[in-house]
PDB file of C-alpha atoms in Angstrom:
ATOM      1  CA  UNK A 274      72.852-122.306  44.950  1.00 47.00           C
ATOM      2  CA  UNK A 275      69.449-123.955  45.154  1.00 49.00           C
ATOM      3  CA  UNK A 276      67.394-124.501  48.278  1.00 52.00           C
ATOM      4  CA  UNK A 277      65.065-127.440  48.984  1.00 52.00           C
ATOM      5  CA  UNK A 278      62.139-125.816  47.148  1.00 54.00           C
ATOM      6  CA  UNK A 279      64.235-125.223  44.017  1.00 52.00           C
ATOM      7  CA  UNK A 280      64.635-121.490  44.484  1.00 52.00           C
ATOM      8  CA  UNK A 281      67.922-119.821  43.638  1.00 50.00           C
ATOM      9  CA  UNK A 282      69.732-118.277  46.564  1.00 53.00           C
ATOM     10  CA  UNK A 283      72.491-115.692  46.829  1.00 53.00           C
ATOM     11  CA  UNK A 284      74.418-114.513  49.860  1.00 52.00           C
ATOM     12  CA  UNK A 285      75.480-110.930  50.508  1.00 54.00           C
ATOM     13  CA  UNK A 286      76.586-108.700  53.364  1.00 58.00           C
ATOM     14  CA  UNK A 287      78.592-111.505  54.984  1.00 55.00           C
ATOM     15  CA  UNK A 288      81.042-110.054  57.494  1.00 57.00           C
ATOM     16  CA  UNK A 289      84.597-111.314  57.100  1.00 57.00           C
ATOM     17  CA  UNK A 290      85.521-110.677  60.708  1.00 55.00           C
ATOM     18  CA  UNK A 291      84.817-113.582  63.117  1.00 41.00           C
ATOM     19  CA  UNK A 292      82.946-115.538  60.447  1.00 41.00           C
ATOM     20  CA  UNK A 293      83.870-119.226  60.288  1.00 40.00           C
ATOM     21  CA  UNK A 294      82.162-120.895  57.317  1.00 43.00           C
ATOM     22  CA  UNK A 295      82.005-124.658  56.973  1.00 53.00           C
ATOM     23  CA  UNK A 296      82.777-124.212  53.291  1.00 63.00           C
ATOM     24  CA  UNK A 297      82.908-121.369  50.822  1.00 61.00           C
ATOM     25  CA  UNK A 298      81.949-121.821  47.184  1.00 65.00           C
ATOM     26  CA  UNK A 299      82.613-119.485  44.298  1.00 69.00           C
ATOM     27  CA  UNK A 300      80.451-118.914  41.242  1.00 70.00           C
ATOM     28  CA  UNK A 301      79.940-122.146  39.325  1.00 76.00           C
ATOM     29  CA  UNK A 302      81.704-124.299  41.928  1.00 76.00           C
ATOM     30  CA  UNK A 303      80.298-127.507  43.367  1.00 75.00           C
ATOM     31  CA  UNK A 304      81.302-129.377  46.487  1.00 72.00           C
ATOM     32  CA  UNK A 305      80.991-132.892  47.813  1.00 70.00           C
ATOM     33  CA  UNK A 306      80.986-132.819  51.606  1.00 69.00           C
ATOM     34  CA  UNK A 307      82.330-135.881  53.394  1.00 70.00           C
ATOM     35  CA  UNK A 308      81.338-136.021  57.048  1.00 69.00           C
ATOM     36  CA  UNK A 309      83.124-139.293  57.770  1.00 70.00           C
ATOM     37  CA  UNK A 310      80.282-141.790  57.597  1.00 73.00           C
ATOM     38  CA  UNK A 311      82.487-144.030  55.479  1.00 74.00           C
ATOM     39  CA  UNK A 312      86.103-143.566  56.547  1.00 73.00           C
ATOM     40  CA  UNK A 313      87.254-145.157  53.280  1.00 77.00           C
ATOM     41  CA  UNK A 314      86.312-141.869  51.572  1.00 76.00           C
ATOM     42  CA  UNK A 315      88.742-139.948  53.799  1.00 77.00           C
ATOM     43  CA  UNK A 316      91.985-140.058  51.833  1.00 76.00           C
ATOM     44  CA  UNK A 317      94.530-139.510  54.638  1.00 75.00           C
ATOM     45  CA  UNK A 318      92.525-140.703  57.656  1.00 74.00           C
ATOM     46  CA  UNK A 319      94.355-143.983  58.281  1.00 72.00           C
ATOM     47  CA  UNK A 320      97.757-142.367  57.685  1.00 75.00           C
ATOM     48  CA  UNK A 321      97.394-139.145  59.677  1.00 74.00           C
ATOM     49  CA  UNK A 322      93.945-138.947  61.269  1.00 74.00           C
ATOM     50  CA  UNK A 323      94.294-141.894  63.615  1.00 73.00           C
ATOM     51  CA  UNK A 324      97.733-140.730  64.789  1.00 74.00           C
ATOM     52  CA  UNK A 325      96.382-137.252  65.625  1.00 76.00           C
ATOM     53  CA  UNK A 326      93.336-138.613  67.461  1.00 76.00           C
ATOM     54  CA  UNK A 327      90.930-137.268  64.828  1.00 74.00           C
ATOM     55  CA  UNK A 328      87.414-138.686  64.890  1.00 72.00           C
ATOM     56  CA  UNK A 329      85.167-137.882  61.923  1.00 72.00           C
ATOM     57  CA  UNK A 330      81.970-136.016  62.767  1.00 66.00           C
ATOM     58  CA  UNK A 331      79.603-138.807  61.641  1.00 72.00           C
ATOM     59  CA  UNK A 332      81.791-141.859  62.125  1.00 71.00           C
ATOM     60  CA  UNK A 333      79.854-145.139  61.764  1.00 70.00           C
ATOM     61  CA  UNK A 334      76.545-143.335  61.268  1.00 72.00           C
ATOM     62  CA  UNK A 335      74.173-144.968  58.787  1.00 73.00           C
ATOM     63  CA  UNK A 336      71.676-142.111  58.407  1.00 70.00           C
ATOM     64  CA  UNK A 337      72.740-139.072  56.333  1.00 66.00           C
ATOM     65  CA  UNK A 338      73.660-136.069  58.462  1.00 65.00           C
ATOM     66  CA  UNK A 339      71.282-133.125  58.434  1.00 61.00           C
ATOM     67  CA  UNK A 340      72.868-129.827  57.455  1.00 60.00           C
ATOM     68  CA  UNK A 341      71.592-126.434  56.435  1.00 58.00           C
ATOM     69  CA  UNK A 342      72.623-123.059  55.169  1.00 58.00           C
ATOM     70  CA  UNK A 343      71.339-119.622  55.947  1.00 56.00           C
ATOM     71  CA  UNK A 344      71.157-116.352  54.072  1.00 55.00           C
ATOM     72  CA  UNK A 345      71.078-114.299  57.271  1.00 55.00           C
ATOM     73  CA  UNK A 346      74.052-113.446  59.473  1.00 54.00           C
ATOM     74  CA  UNK A 347      73.552-115.441  62.691  1.00 55.00           C
ATOM     75  CA  UNK A 348      74.184-114.086  66.164  1.00 58.00           C
ATOM     76  CA  UNK A 349      76.113-116.545  68.296  1.00 59.00           C
ATOM     77  CA  UNK A 350      75.900-116.305  72.063  1.00 65.00           C
ATOM     78  CA  UNK A 351      77.304-118.773  74.537  1.00 68.00           C
ATOM     79  CA  UNK A 352      74.528-119.853  76.878  1.00 67.00           C
ATOM     80  CA  UNK A 353      77.036-120.587  79.665  1.00 70.00           C
ATOM     81  CA  UNK A 354      77.897-116.870  79.865  1.00 73.00           C
ATOM     82  CA  UNK A 355      74.388-116.009  81.062  1.00 72.00           C
ATOM     83  CA  UNK A 356      74.087-117.065  84.701  1.00 74.00           C
ATOM     84  CA  UNK A 357      70.429-116.033  84.961  1.00 75.00           C
ATOM     85  CA  UNK A 358      69.386-117.906  81.803  1.00 73.00           C
ATOM     86  CA  UNK A 359      66.218-119.985  82.039  1.00 73.00           C
ATOM     87  CA  UNK A 360      67.513-122.341  79.351  1.00 74.00           C
ATOM     88  CA  UNK A 361      69.704-125.373  79.933  1.00 78.00           C
ATOM     89  CA  UNK A 362      71.547-126.904  76.966  1.00 77.00           C
ATOM     90  CA  UNK A 363      72.809-130.492  77.132  1.00 79.00           C
ATOM     91  CA  UNK A 364      74.885-132.154  74.421  1.00 80.00           C
ATOM     92  CA  UNK A 365      73.830-135.681  73.489  1.00 81.00           C
ATOM     93  CA  UNK A 366      76.635-137.629  71.760  1.00 83.00           C
ATOM     94  CA  UNK A 367      76.119-139.367  68.409  1.00 80.00           C
ATOM     95  CA  UNK A 368      74.844-142.911  68.211  1.00 82.00           C
ATOM     96  CA  UNK A 369      75.223-145.432  65.403  1.00 81.00           C
ATOM     97  CA  UNK A 370      72.141-144.100  63.593  1.00 79.00           C
ATOM     98  CA  UNK A 371      71.730-140.627  65.083  1.00 77.00           C
ATOM     99  CA  UNK A 372      73.872-137.503  64.771  1.00 75.00           C
ATOM    100  CA  UNK A 373      75.063-135.602  67.828  1.00 75.00           C
ATOM    101  CA  UNK A 374      72.374-133.243  69.046  1.00 75.00           C
ATOM    102  CA  UNK A 375      71.562-130.648  71.653  1.00 73.00           C
ATOM    103  CA  UNK A 376      68.728-130.984  74.165  1.00 77.00           C
ATOM    104  CA  UNK A 377      67.038-127.789  75.343  1.00 76.00           C
ATOM    105  CA  UNK A 378      65.322-127.674  78.726  1.00 76.00           C
ATOM    106  CA  UNK A 379      63.582-124.832  80.481  1.00 72.00           C
ATOM    107  CA  UNK A 380      64.501-124.355  84.136  1.00 70.00           C
ATOM    108  CA  UNK A 381      61.159-122.696  84.857  1.00 67.00           C
ATOM    109  CA  UNK A 382      57.814-124.441  85.075  1.00 62.00           C
ATOM    110  CA  UNK A 383      55.015-122.321  83.636  1.00 57.00           C
ATOM    111  CA  UNK A 384      51.571-122.805  82.220  1.00 58.00           C
ATOM    112  CA  UNK A 385      51.512-122.701  78.425  1.00 57.00           C
ATOM    113  CA  UNK A 386      49.413-119.530  78.189  1.00 60.00           C
ATOM    114  CA  UNK A 387      51.826-117.628  80.452  1.00 60.00           C
ATOM    115  CA  UNK A 388      55.080-119.067  79.129  1.00 57.00           C
ATOM    116  CA  UNK A 389      57.763-116.812  77.650  1.00 60.00           C
ATOM    117  CA  UNK A 390      58.839-118.412  74.379  1.00 57.00           C
ATOM    118  CA  UNK A 391      62.341-118.166  73.010  1.00 58.00           C
ATOM    119  CA  UNK A 392      63.211-119.141  69.455  1.00 55.00           C
ATOM    120  CA  UNK A 393      66.687-120.598  69.078  1.00 58.00           C
ATOM    121  CA  UNK A 394      68.847-122.020  66.349  1.00 55.00           C
ATOM    122  CA  UNK A 395      71.055-124.687  67.849  1.00 56.00           C
ATOM    123  CA  UNK A 396      74.599-125.331  66.743  1.00 57.00           C
ATOM    124  CA  UNK A 397      77.113-127.846  67.966  1.00 55.00           C
ATOM    125  CA  UNK A 398      79.912-126.227  69.940  1.00 56.00           C
ATOM    126  CA  UNK A 399      82.938-125.215  67.907  1.00 58.00           C
ATOM    127  CA  UNK A 400      86.035-123.795  69.558  1.00 61.00           C
ATOM    128  CA  UNK A 401      88.704-122.198  67.363  1.00 64.00           C
ATOM    129  CA  UNK A 402      92.216-121.247  68.361  1.00 67.00           C
ATOM    130  CA  UNK A 403      93.304-117.610  67.981  1.00 72.00           C
ATOM    131  CA  UNK A 404      96.053-118.686  65.553  1.00 73.00           C
ATOM    132  CA  UNK A 405      95.348-121.458  63.036  1.00 67.00           C
ATOM    133  CA  UNK A 406      98.789-121.799  61.412  1.00 66.00           C
ATOM    134  CA  UNK A 407     102.088-120.788  62.906  1.00 59.00           C
TER     135      UNK A 407
END
C-alpha cells in the first residue's frame, strides 16, 4: 500500500476483536471503492437498495469524498458517555458538494494561552448490530 508521499506502508498488530474495517485487502489485491456519488455504478441499488431504504454515503455529491487510512490502532470513545466533557460534537449532513462532517465546539471560553488543547480524530457515527447475519 502506498501513502500520499509514495512511501510503502504495512499494517501489523491489528486486533481482530471489535475491529470493523471499511475494507480489508490481501497481498497484491487492489480495490475500487464506490461511495455512491454516481448511483449507476451501484449494481443492485435500483433493484434492492431503494426498497430497503438504503441511501449511498455520498449520493449526488460532485466533489470526491475524503478518506484516509491509519497504521495505528485507534481508540474510539463515545463523547455522549462523558457528561462532564467540555467538547460538543454536532453532525452536519451532506450537501450537494460537501460530504457529511462533524463540528467540534468547546463549551468553555478561555484565553488562548490558558486553553487546554485536545487533539481528536473525528469519525462519522457507525452503529453495528451484535449479530450481522442470522
